[in-house]
């Protein structure tokens, strides 16, 4: 079961798991959210709230409209997503989905703040965001082996939020050519 914790990641002494910032298909209403729903039912995850990144990061779409957060602090926009508290067992399942052992994504630290109901303003700086309720979490970033190329391929234009508009054209894993690896798909996308 997920350790009870406040949004700053302080547990009740159990210290197990992590806060995970989701920005794409793991969010409510998107194709991979069923995994988080399973984790919630099993007591291995809980929804914390709607958050945004404290700093700007590029959020782009790659092959099959798959979303990628790029670890280029200060580029792109402040990205809106959802924050979940996830147990160690839940993290293993998320890591498997995100292909961390296969160099698809990397789970790295990120600072987030509660998202305002209005569109988040890209003006201001991180110190301004730090004055808000800053939370240390982790997110699945595009792997460093291809991240910068993915940012360039997208014309160095990032999204604020992965929405149903960006999902148009998304192809689920099971419907993609199975004779190619995910990294093959990324290589073809970047070279096209």
Short mmCIF file of N, CA and C in Angstrom, two decimals:
data_model
loop_
_atom_site.label_atom_id
_atom_site.label_comp_id
_atom_site.label_asym_id
_atom_site.label_seq_id
_atom_site.Cartn_x
_atom_site.Cartn_y
_atom_site.Cartn_z
N UNK A 1 0.84 -1.18 0.00
CA UNK A 1 0.00 0.00 0.00
C UNK A 1 0.88 1.25 0.00
N UNK A 2 0.41 2.30 -0.65
CA UNK A 2 1.16 3.54 -0.73
C UNK A 2 1.28 4.17 0.65
N UNK A 3 2.47 4.60 0.97
CA UNK A 3 2.68 5.30 2.23
C UNK A 3 1.93 6.62 2.17
N UNK A 4 1.27 6.99 3.27
CA UNK A 4 0.63 8.30 3.30
C UNK A 4 1.73 9.34 3.30
N UNK A 5 1.55 10.36 2.46
CA UNK A 5 2.58 11.38 2.36
C UNK A 5 1.91 12.68 1.98
N UNK A 6 2.56 13.76 2.37
CA UNK A 6 2.06 15.05 1.91
C UNK A 6 2.65 15.32 0.54
N UNK A 7 2.24 16.42 -0.10
CA UNK A 7 2.69 16.67 -1.46
C UNK A 7 4.17 16.98 -1.56
N UNK A 8 4.84 17.21 -0.47
CA UNK A 8 6.28 17.44 -0.52
C UNK A 8 7.06 16.14 -0.41
N UNK A 9 6.33 15.01 -0.43
CA UNK A 9 7.00 13.72 -0.44
C UNK A 9 7.37 13.22 0.94
N UNK A 10 6.91 13.88 1.98
CA UNK A 10 7.23 13.42 3.33
C UNK A 10 6.27 12.31 3.71
N UNK A 11 6.78 11.17 4.00
CA UNK A 11 5.94 10.02 4.34
C UNK A 11 5.61 9.98 5.81
N UNK A 12 4.93 8.91 6.17
CA UNK A 12 4.58 8.71 7.57
C UNK A 12 5.57 7.76 8.22
N UNK A 13 6.80 7.77 7.73
CA UNK A 13 7.81 6.90 8.29
C UNK A 13 8.10 5.69 7.43
N UNK A 14 7.18 5.36 6.49
CA UNK A 14 7.39 4.20 5.64
C UNK A 14 8.45 4.51 4.58
N UNK A 15 8.38 5.73 3.98
CA UNK A 15 9.40 6.17 3.04
C UNK A 15 9.48 5.37 1.75
N UNK A 16 8.41 4.71 1.38
CA UNK A 16 8.42 3.84 0.22
C UNK A 16 7.78 4.55 -0.97
N UNK A 17 8.33 4.34 -2.19
CA UNK A 17 7.70 4.89 -3.38
C UNK A 17 8.15 6.30 -3.71
N UNK A 18 7.37 6.96 -4.56
CA UNK A 18 7.74 8.28 -5.04
C UNK A 18 6.52 9.03 -5.52
N UNK A 19 6.68 10.32 -5.69
CA UNK A 19 5.68 11.15 -6.35
C UNK A 19 6.05 11.19 -7.83
N UNK A 20 5.10 10.86 -8.69
CA UNK A 20 5.33 10.80 -10.13
C UNK A 20 4.46 11.83 -10.83
N UNK A 21 5.11 12.69 -11.62
CA UNK A 21 4.41 13.68 -12.43
C UNK A 21 4.14 13.07 -13.80
N UNK A 22 2.87 12.95 -14.18
CA UNK A 22 2.50 12.40 -15.48
C UNK A 22 2.04 13.54 -16.38
N UNK A 23 2.42 13.49 -17.63
CA UNK A 23 2.14 14.59 -18.56
C UNK A 23 1.51 14.11 -19.87
N UNK A 24 1.38 12.79 -20.05
CA UNK A 24 0.92 12.27 -21.34
C UNK A 24 -0.13 11.19 -21.20
N UNK A 25 0.16 10.02 -21.75
CA UNK A 25 -0.83 8.96 -21.84
C UNK A 25 -1.19 8.31 -20.52
N UNK A 26 -0.46 8.61 -19.46
CA UNK A 26 -0.82 8.08 -18.13
C UNK A 26 -1.87 8.95 -17.43
N UNK A 27 -2.15 10.13 -17.96
CA UNK A 27 -3.14 11.01 -17.35
C UNK A 27 -4.55 10.44 -17.51
N UNK A 28 -5.46 10.91 -16.64
CA UNK A 28 -6.86 10.50 -16.72
C UNK A 28 -7.41 10.82 -18.11
N UNK A 29 -8.15 9.84 -18.67
CA UNK A 29 -8.77 10.02 -19.97
C UNK A 29 -7.89 9.63 -21.14
N UNK A 30 -6.66 9.18 -20.88
CA UNK A 30 -5.75 8.81 -21.96
C UNK A 30 -5.47 7.31 -21.92
N UNK A 31 -4.85 6.80 -22.98
CA UNK A 31 -4.78 5.36 -23.23
C UNK A 31 -4.06 4.52 -22.18
N UNK A 32 -3.06 5.04 -21.51
CA UNK A 32 -2.33 4.23 -20.53
C UNK A 32 -2.76 4.48 -19.08
N UNK A 33 -3.80 5.29 -18.89
CA UNK A 33 -4.26 5.58 -17.53
C UNK A 33 -4.80 4.32 -16.84
N UNK A 34 -5.21 3.32 -17.64
CA UNK A 34 -5.71 2.09 -17.01
C UNK A 34 -4.67 1.46 -16.09
N UNK A 35 -3.38 1.62 -16.39
CA UNK A 35 -2.35 1.10 -15.49
C UNK A 35 -2.42 1.81 -14.14
N UNK A 36 -2.52 3.13 -14.15
CA UNK A 36 -2.64 3.86 -12.88
C UNK A 36 -3.92 3.48 -12.15
N UNK A 37 -5.01 3.27 -12.88
CA UNK A 37 -6.25 2.84 -12.24
C UNK A 37 -6.06 1.50 -11.54
N UNK A 38 -5.36 0.56 -12.21
CA UNK A 38 -5.06 -0.74 -11.59
C UNK A 38 -4.23 -0.55 -10.33
N UNK A 39 -3.23 0.34 -10.39
CA UNK A 39 -2.38 0.58 -9.22
C UNK A 39 -3.18 1.21 -8.08
N UNK A 40 -4.09 2.10 -8.41
CA UNK A 40 -4.93 2.73 -7.39
C UNK A 40 -5.81 1.68 -6.73
N UNK A 41 -6.44 0.81 -7.54
CA UNK A 41 -7.29 -0.25 -6.98
C UNK A 41 -6.50 -1.18 -6.07
N UNK A 42 -5.23 -1.43 -6.42
CA UNK A 42 -4.38 -2.34 -5.63
C UNK A 42 -3.75 -1.64 -4.42
N UNK A 43 -3.99 -0.33 -4.26
CA UNK A 43 -3.39 0.40 -3.15
C UNK A 43 -1.95 0.79 -3.41
N UNK A 44 -1.52 0.74 -4.67
CA UNK A 44 -0.13 1.07 -5.02
C UNK A 44 0.03 2.46 -5.63
N UNK A 45 -1.04 3.23 -5.69
CA UNK A 45 -0.96 4.60 -6.20
C UNK A 45 -2.17 5.39 -5.71
N UNK A 46 -2.00 6.69 -5.65
CA UNK A 46 -3.12 7.58 -5.35
C UNK A 46 -2.91 8.90 -6.07
N UNK A 47 -4.02 9.48 -6.51
CA UNK A 47 -3.99 10.76 -7.21
C UNK A 47 -3.74 11.86 -6.19
N UNK A 48 -2.80 12.75 -6.46
CA UNK A 48 -2.48 13.87 -5.57
C UNK A 48 -3.16 15.14 -6.06
N UNK A 49 -3.07 15.41 -7.38
CA UNK A 49 -3.70 16.61 -7.91
C UNK A 49 -3.15 16.99 -9.27
N UNK A 50 -3.67 18.11 -9.80
CA UNK A 50 -3.20 18.65 -11.06
C UNK A 50 -2.06 19.62 -10.76
N UNK A 51 -0.94 19.41 -11.41
CA UNK A 51 0.28 20.18 -11.17
C UNK A 51 0.85 20.64 -12.50
N UNK A 52 1.84 21.52 -12.42
CA UNK A 52 2.61 21.94 -13.60
C UNK A 52 4.07 22.01 -13.19
N UNK A 53 4.93 21.97 -14.19
CA UNK A 53 6.35 22.05 -13.89
C UNK A 53 6.68 23.45 -13.39
N UNK A 54 7.58 23.55 -12.43
CA UNK A 54 7.99 24.85 -11.91
C UNK A 54 8.81 25.60 -12.95
N UNK A 55 9.59 24.86 -13.72
CA UNK A 55 10.43 25.46 -14.77
C UNK A 55 9.87 25.04 -16.14
N UNK A 56 10.39 25.66 -17.15
CA UNK A 56 10.01 25.30 -18.52
C UNK A 56 10.75 24.03 -18.94
N UNK A 57 10.04 23.16 -19.64
CA UNK A 57 10.61 21.96 -20.25
C UNK A 57 9.92 21.76 -21.60
N UNK A 58 10.63 21.22 -22.59
CA UNK A 58 9.96 20.89 -23.84
C UNK A 58 9.08 19.64 -23.68
N UNK A 59 7.84 19.76 -24.11
CA UNK A 59 6.93 18.62 -24.24
C UNK A 59 6.59 18.53 -25.73
N UNK A 60 6.93 17.40 -26.34
CA UNK A 60 6.76 17.24 -27.79
C UNK A 60 6.11 15.89 -28.08
N UNK A 61 5.65 15.73 -29.32
CA UNK A 61 5.13 14.45 -29.77
C UNK A 61 6.13 13.84 -30.74
N UNK A 62 6.31 12.54 -30.60
CA UNK A 62 7.21 11.80 -31.47
C UNK A 62 6.44 10.86 -32.36
N UNK A 63 7.04 9.72 -32.68
CA UNK A 63 6.36 8.77 -33.56
C UNK A 63 5.03 8.33 -32.95
N UNK A 64 4.02 8.19 -33.79
CA UNK A 64 2.70 7.74 -33.38
C UNK A 64 2.04 8.67 -32.36
N UNK A 65 2.48 9.95 -32.37
CA UNK A 65 1.95 10.99 -31.46
C UNK A 65 2.21 10.64 -29.99
N UNK A 66 3.25 9.87 -29.72
CA UNK A 66 3.66 9.56 -28.35
C UNK A 66 4.28 10.82 -27.75
N UNK A 67 3.88 11.20 -26.52
CA UNK A 67 4.44 12.39 -25.89
C UNK A 67 5.79 12.12 -25.23
N UNK A 68 6.67 13.13 -25.31
CA UNK A 68 7.99 13.05 -24.70
C UNK A 68 8.27 14.36 -23.98
N UNK A 69 8.65 14.27 -22.72
CA UNK A 69 9.15 15.42 -21.97
C UNK A 69 10.67 15.38 -22.11
N UNK A 70 11.24 16.51 -22.52
CA UNK A 70 12.69 16.57 -22.77
C UNK A 70 13.36 17.27 -21.58
N UNK A 71 14.44 16.70 -21.10
CA UNK A 71 15.13 17.24 -19.92
C UNK A 71 16.07 18.38 -20.34
N UNK A 72 15.46 19.47 -20.82
CA UNK A 72 16.18 20.69 -21.16
C UNK A 72 15.57 21.81 -20.33
N UNK A 73 15.97 21.86 -19.08
CA UNK A 73 15.48 22.84 -18.12
C UNK A 73 15.60 24.24 -18.69
N UNK A 74 14.49 25.00 -18.72
CA UNK A 74 14.50 26.37 -19.20
C UNK A 74 14.05 26.53 -20.63
N UNK A 75 13.94 25.44 -21.40
CA UNK A 75 13.43 25.50 -22.77
C UNK A 75 11.97 25.07 -22.75
N UNK A 76 11.25 25.39 -23.82
CA UNK A 76 9.86 24.95 -23.89
C UNK A 76 8.94 25.79 -23.04
N UNK A 77 7.99 25.13 -22.39
CA UNK A 77 6.96 25.81 -21.61
C UNK A 77 6.77 25.11 -20.27
N UNK A 78 6.06 25.74 -19.37
CA UNK A 78 5.68 25.06 -18.13
C UNK A 78 4.60 24.05 -18.50
N UNK A 79 4.81 22.80 -18.16
CA UNK A 79 3.97 21.71 -18.62
C UNK A 79 2.96 21.32 -17.55
N UNK A 80 1.74 21.17 -17.96
CA UNK A 80 0.65 20.81 -17.06
C UNK A 80 0.45 19.29 -17.08
N UNK A 81 0.21 18.70 -15.91
CA UNK A 81 -0.01 17.26 -15.82
C UNK A 81 -0.65 16.89 -14.50
N UNK A 82 -0.48 15.64 -14.12
CA UNK A 82 -1.08 15.11 -12.89
C UNK A 82 0.01 14.49 -12.02
N UNK A 83 -0.17 14.62 -10.71
CA UNK A 83 0.79 14.08 -9.76
C UNK A 83 0.16 12.91 -9.02
N UNK A 84 0.93 11.81 -8.92
CA UNK A 84 0.48 10.60 -8.24
C UNK A 84 1.53 10.18 -7.23
N UNK A 85 1.07 9.66 -6.11
CA UNK A 85 1.94 9.01 -5.15
C UNK A 85 1.92 7.52 -5.51
N UNK A 86 3.10 6.94 -5.73
CA UNK A 86 3.18 5.57 -6.23
C UNK A 86 4.13 4.76 -5.36
N UNK A 87 3.70 3.55 -5.00
CA UNK A 87 4.53 2.66 -4.18
C UNK A 87 5.71 2.12 -4.99
N UNK A 88 6.65 1.50 -4.31
CA UNK A 88 7.79 0.88 -4.98
C UNK A 88 7.32 -0.17 -5.98
N UNK A 89 6.34 -0.97 -5.60
CA UNK A 89 5.79 -2.00 -6.51
C UNK A 89 5.15 -1.33 -7.73
N UNK A 90 4.43 -0.22 -7.51
CA UNK A 90 3.83 0.52 -8.61
C UNK A 90 4.87 1.13 -9.53
N UNK A 91 5.96 1.63 -8.94
CA UNK A 91 7.05 2.21 -9.74
C UNK A 91 7.64 1.17 -10.69
N UNK A 92 7.78 -0.05 -10.23
CA UNK A 92 8.32 -1.11 -11.08
C UNK A 92 7.43 -1.31 -12.30
N UNK A 93 6.12 -1.26 -12.11
CA UNK A 93 5.19 -1.42 -13.24
C UNK A 93 5.25 -0.22 -14.18
N UNK A 94 5.36 0.99 -13.62
CA UNK A 94 5.48 2.18 -14.46
C UNK A 94 6.80 2.17 -15.23
N UNK A 95 7.89 1.78 -14.55
CA UNK A 95 9.20 1.69 -15.22
C UNK A 95 9.15 0.71 -16.38
N UNK A 96 8.43 -0.39 -16.20
CA UNK A 96 8.29 -1.37 -17.28
C UNK A 96 7.53 -0.76 -18.45
N UNK A 97 6.41 -0.11 -18.18
CA UNK A 97 5.64 0.53 -19.24
C UNK A 97 6.49 1.55 -19.99
N UNK A 98 7.26 2.34 -19.26
CA UNK A 98 8.04 3.42 -19.86
C UNK A 98 9.38 2.95 -20.42
N UNK A 99 9.69 1.69 -20.28
CA UNK A 99 10.90 1.13 -20.89
C UNK A 99 12.19 1.71 -20.34
N UNK A 100 12.25 1.96 -19.03
CA UNK A 100 13.46 2.56 -18.47
C UNK A 100 14.68 1.64 -18.62
N UNK A 101 14.48 0.34 -18.58
CA UNK A 101 15.61 -0.58 -18.73
C UNK A 101 16.02 -0.77 -20.19
N UNK A 102 15.20 -0.24 -21.11
CA UNK A 102 15.47 -0.38 -22.55
C UNK A 102 15.82 0.97 -23.19
N UNK A 103 16.13 1.98 -22.38
CA UNK A 103 16.54 3.31 -22.85
C UNK A 103 15.45 4.03 -23.65
N UNK A 104 14.17 3.75 -23.30
CA UNK A 104 13.07 4.49 -23.93
C UNK A 104 12.89 5.83 -23.20
N UNK A 105 12.71 5.76 -21.89
CA UNK A 105 12.55 6.93 -21.03
C UNK A 105 13.47 6.79 -19.83
N UNK A 106 13.71 7.92 -19.14
CA UNK A 106 14.47 7.92 -17.89
C UNK A 106 13.60 8.58 -16.82
N UNK A 107 13.54 7.96 -15.65
CA UNK A 107 12.81 8.56 -14.52
C UNK A 107 13.78 9.46 -13.77
N UNK A 108 13.52 10.78 -13.81
CA UNK A 108 14.42 11.77 -13.24
C UNK A 108 13.66 12.75 -12.35
N UNK A 109 14.37 13.43 -11.45
CA UNK A 109 13.73 14.42 -10.57
C UNK A 109 13.18 15.60 -11.37
N UNK A 110 12.10 16.17 -10.84
CA UNK A 110 11.49 17.36 -11.42
C UNK A 110 10.77 18.11 -10.31
N UNK A 111 10.73 19.42 -10.40
CA UNK A 111 10.00 20.24 -9.43
C UNK A 111 8.70 20.69 -10.06
N UNK A 112 7.61 20.53 -9.30
CA UNK A 112 6.28 20.89 -9.78
C UNK A 112 5.57 21.73 -8.74
N UNK A 113 4.55 22.46 -9.20
CA UNK A 113 3.71 23.27 -8.32
C UNK A 113 2.26 23.00 -8.67
N UNK A 114 1.34 23.23 -7.73
CA UNK A 114 -0.08 23.05 -8.07
C UNK A 114 -0.44 23.93 -9.27
N UNK A 115 -1.22 23.38 -10.19
CA UNK A 115 -1.62 24.12 -11.39
C UNK A 115 -2.81 25.01 -11.07
N UNK A 116 -2.80 26.19 -11.63
CA UNK A 116 -3.93 27.11 -11.48
C UNK A 116 -5.06 26.64 -12.39
N UNK A 117 -6.28 27.04 -12.08
CA UNK A 117 -7.42 26.69 -12.92
C UNK A 117 -7.33 27.37 -14.27
N UNK A 118 -6.75 28.56 -14.32
CA UNK A 118 -6.59 29.27 -15.59
C UNK A 118 -5.39 28.69 -16.33
N UNK A 119 -5.20 29.08 -17.58
CA UNK A 119 -4.00 28.67 -18.31
C UNK A 119 -2.78 29.19 -17.57
N UNK A 120 -1.80 28.36 -17.39
CA UNK A 120 -0.59 28.78 -16.69
C UNK A 120 0.21 29.73 -17.57
N UNK A 121 0.69 30.77 -16.96
CA UNK A 121 1.45 31.79 -17.66
C UNK A 121 2.89 31.33 -17.80
N UNK A 122 3.47 31.50 -18.97
CA UNK A 122 4.87 31.14 -19.18
C UNK A 122 5.81 32.24 -18.74
N UNK A 123 5.27 33.41 -18.37
CA UNK A 123 6.12 34.50 -17.91
C UNK A 123 6.53 34.22 -16.47
N UNK A 124 7.55 34.90 -16.03
CA UNK A 124 8.04 34.69 -14.68
C UNK A 124 9.20 33.72 -14.70
N UNK A 125 9.76 33.47 -13.54
CA UNK A 125 10.90 32.58 -13.49
C UNK A 125 10.71 31.55 -12.39
N UNK A 126 11.70 30.71 -12.26
CA UNK A 126 11.59 29.61 -11.30
C UNK A 126 11.51 30.12 -9.87
N UNK A 127 12.18 31.26 -9.57
CA UNK A 127 12.10 31.79 -8.21
C UNK A 127 10.67 32.15 -7.86
N UNK A 128 9.96 32.71 -8.86
CA UNK A 128 8.55 33.04 -8.65
C UNK A 128 7.75 31.77 -8.37
N UNK A 129 8.02 30.72 -9.13
CA UNK A 129 7.32 29.45 -8.93
C UNK A 129 7.68 28.85 -7.58
N UNK A 130 8.93 29.07 -7.13
CA UNK A 130 9.36 28.51 -5.86
C UNK A 130 8.59 29.12 -4.70
N UNK A 131 8.08 30.33 -4.90
CA UNK A 131 7.29 30.97 -3.85
C UNK A 131 5.97 30.24 -3.66
N UNK A 132 5.53 29.53 -4.70
CA UNK A 132 4.33 28.72 -4.59
C UNK A 132 4.69 27.44 -3.83
N UNK A 133 3.77 26.49 -3.77
CA UNK A 133 4.03 25.24 -3.06
C UNK A 133 4.84 24.30 -3.95
N UNK A 134 6.13 24.41 -3.87
CA UNK A 134 7.05 23.61 -4.68
C UNK A 134 7.09 22.18 -4.17
N UNK A 135 7.00 21.23 -5.07
CA UNK A 135 7.03 19.81 -4.73
C UNK A 135 8.10 19.12 -5.56
N UNK A 136 8.92 18.31 -4.91
CA UNK A 136 9.92 17.51 -5.60
C UNK A 136 9.28 16.18 -5.97
N UNK A 137 9.35 15.84 -7.24
CA UNK A 137 8.76 14.61 -7.75
C UNK A 137 9.73 13.99 -8.74
N UNK A 138 9.22 13.05 -9.53
CA UNK A 138 9.97 12.46 -10.63
C UNK A 138 9.05 12.41 -11.83
N UNK A 139 9.66 12.39 -13.02
CA UNK A 139 8.91 12.27 -14.26
C UNK A 139 9.68 11.39 -15.22
N UNK A 140 8.97 10.86 -16.20
CA UNK A 140 9.60 10.05 -17.24
C UNK A 140 9.97 10.96 -18.40
N UNK A 141 11.27 11.20 -18.54
CA UNK A 141 11.80 12.05 -19.60
C UNK A 141 12.25 11.18 -20.77
N UNK A 142 12.20 11.76 -21.97
CA UNK A 142 12.79 11.09 -23.14
C UNK A 142 14.24 10.74 -22.79
N UNK A 143 14.70 9.57 -23.21
CA UNK A 143 16.06 9.15 -22.89
C UNK A 143 17.07 10.11 -23.53
N UNK A 144 18.14 10.36 -22.82
CA UNK A 144 19.17 11.32 -23.28
C UNK A 144 19.79 10.93 -24.63
N UNK A 145 19.70 9.63 -25.01
CA UNK A 145 20.29 9.19 -26.27
C UNK A 145 19.61 9.80 -27.50
N UNK A 146 18.38 10.25 -27.37
CA UNK A 146 17.68 10.83 -28.52
C UNK A 146 16.92 12.12 -28.19
N UNK A 147 16.92 12.55 -26.95
CA UNK A 147 16.07 13.66 -26.50
C UNK A 147 16.31 14.96 -27.27
N UNK A 148 17.54 15.38 -27.41
CA UNK A 148 17.83 16.66 -28.07
C UNK A 148 17.41 16.60 -29.54
N UNK A 149 17.64 15.46 -30.19
CA UNK A 149 17.20 15.30 -31.58
C UNK A 149 15.68 15.40 -31.69
N UNK A 150 14.97 14.86 -30.71
CA UNK A 150 13.50 14.92 -30.71
C UNK A 150 13.03 16.37 -30.59
N UNK A 151 13.71 17.14 -29.75
CA UNK A 151 13.38 18.57 -29.57
C UNK A 151 13.61 19.31 -30.89
N UNK A 152 14.74 19.05 -31.54
CA UNK A 152 15.04 19.71 -32.81
C UNK A 152 14.04 19.29 -33.89
N UNK A 153 13.70 18.01 -33.94
CA UNK A 153 12.74 17.49 -34.93
C UNK A 153 11.40 18.21 -34.81
N UNK A 154 11.05 18.63 -33.61
CA UNK A 154 9.79 19.33 -33.37
C UNK A 154 9.94 20.85 -33.55
N UNK A 155 11.03 21.26 -34.16
CA UNK A 155 11.24 22.68 -34.43
C UNK A 155 11.45 23.51 -33.18
N UNK A 156 11.89 22.86 -32.12
CA UNK A 156 12.09 23.51 -30.82
C UNK A 156 10.82 24.24 -30.36
N UNK A 157 9.68 23.64 -30.71
CA UNK A 157 8.37 24.14 -30.27
C UNK A 157 7.79 23.10 -29.32
N UNK A 158 7.44 23.53 -28.13
CA UNK A 158 6.89 22.61 -27.15
C UNK A 158 5.44 22.91 -26.82
N UNK A 159 4.79 21.91 -26.27
CA UNK A 159 3.39 22.02 -25.85
C UNK A 159 3.32 22.42 -24.39
N UNK A 160 2.22 23.01 -23.99
CA UNK A 160 1.94 23.30 -22.59
C UNK A 160 1.29 22.09 -21.92
N UNK A 161 0.49 21.36 -22.72
CA UNK A 161 -0.27 20.24 -22.17
C UNK A 161 -0.58 19.25 -23.28
N UNK A 162 -0.46 17.98 -22.99
CA UNK A 162 -0.86 16.92 -23.92
C UNK A 162 -2.37 16.76 -23.76
N UNK A 163 -3.11 17.14 -24.80
CA UNK A 163 -4.57 17.17 -24.76
C UNK A 163 -5.15 16.24 -25.83
N UNK A 164 -6.47 16.07 -25.84
CA UNK A 164 -7.09 15.26 -26.91
C UNK A 164 -6.73 15.75 -28.31
N UNK A 165 -6.45 17.02 -28.46
CA UNK A 165 -6.03 17.56 -29.77
C UNK A 165 -4.72 16.92 -30.22
N UNK A 166 -3.75 16.80 -29.30
CA UNK A 166 -2.45 16.20 -29.63
C UNK A 166 -2.55 14.69 -29.83
N UNK A 167 -3.58 14.08 -29.27
CA UNK A 167 -3.72 12.63 -29.34
C UNK A 167 -4.18 12.17 -30.72
N UNK A 168 -4.78 13.08 -31.49
CA UNK A 168 -5.24 12.69 -32.82
C UNK A 168 -4.05 12.12 -33.59
N UNK A 169 -4.18 10.89 -34.00
CA UNK A 169 -3.09 10.20 -34.69
C UNK A 169 -2.28 9.29 -33.78
N UNK A 170 -2.57 9.30 -32.45
CA UNK A 170 -1.86 8.41 -31.53
C UNK A 170 -2.17 6.97 -31.89
N UNK A 171 -1.14 6.14 -31.90
CA UNK A 171 -1.31 4.72 -32.18
C UNK A 171 -0.87 3.94 -30.95
N UNK A 172 -1.78 3.11 -30.43
CA UNK A 172 -1.45 2.29 -29.26
C UNK A 172 -0.35 1.30 -29.61
N UNK A 173 0.40 0.91 -28.60
CA UNK A 173 1.52 -0.01 -28.78
C UNK A 173 1.14 -1.27 -29.54
N UNK A 174 0.02 -1.84 -29.17
CA UNK A 174 -0.41 -3.11 -29.79
C UNK A 174 -0.73 -2.96 -31.28
N UNK A 175 -1.00 -1.72 -31.72
CA UNK A 175 -1.36 -1.46 -33.11
C UNK A 175 -0.19 -0.97 -33.96
N UNK A 176 1.00 -0.86 -33.37
CA UNK A 176 2.19 -0.43 -34.11
C UNK A 176 2.86 -1.65 -34.72
N UNK A 177 3.64 -1.45 -35.78
CA UNK A 177 4.37 -2.60 -36.36
C UNK A 177 5.19 -3.31 -35.28
N UNK A 178 4.94 -4.59 -35.13
CA UNK A 178 5.55 -5.36 -34.04
C UNK A 178 6.97 -5.84 -34.36
N UNK A 179 7.37 -5.79 -35.61
CA UNK A 179 8.72 -6.25 -35.97
C UNK A 179 9.78 -5.19 -35.68
N UNK A 180 9.35 -4.00 -35.24
CA UNK A 180 10.29 -2.92 -34.91
C UNK A 180 10.22 -2.63 -33.42
N UNK A 181 11.35 -2.27 -32.86
CA UNK A 181 11.37 -1.86 -31.46
C UNK A 181 10.93 -0.40 -31.35
N UNK A 182 10.63 0.04 -30.15
CA UNK A 182 10.26 1.43 -29.93
C UNK A 182 11.41 2.36 -30.35
N UNK A 183 12.63 1.95 -30.05
CA UNK A 183 13.79 2.76 -30.46
C UNK A 183 13.92 2.81 -31.99
N UNK A 184 13.55 1.72 -32.69
CA UNK A 184 13.52 1.75 -34.16
C UNK A 184 12.52 2.80 -34.64
N UNK A 185 11.34 2.82 -34.02
CA UNK A 185 10.32 3.81 -34.39
C UNK A 185 10.85 5.23 -34.18
N UNK A 186 11.55 5.44 -33.08
CA UNK A 186 12.11 6.76 -32.79
C UNK A 186 13.17 7.12 -33.83
N UNK A 187 14.06 6.18 -34.17
CA UNK A 187 15.10 6.44 -35.16
C UNK A 187 14.49 6.81 -36.52
N UNK A 188 13.45 6.05 -36.95
CA UNK A 188 12.79 6.35 -38.22
C UNK A 188 12.13 7.72 -38.18
N UNK A 189 11.49 8.04 -37.07
CA UNK A 189 10.84 9.34 -36.93
C UNK A 189 11.86 10.47 -37.03
N UNK A 190 12.97 10.32 -36.34
CA UNK A 190 13.99 11.37 -36.33
C UNK A 190 14.69 11.53 -37.68
N UNK A 191 14.78 10.45 -38.44
CA UNK A 191 15.47 10.53 -39.74
C UNK A 191 14.54 10.91 -40.88
N UNK A 192 13.24 10.92 -40.66
CA UNK A 192 12.30 11.24 -41.75
C UNK A 192 12.19 12.72 -42.02
#
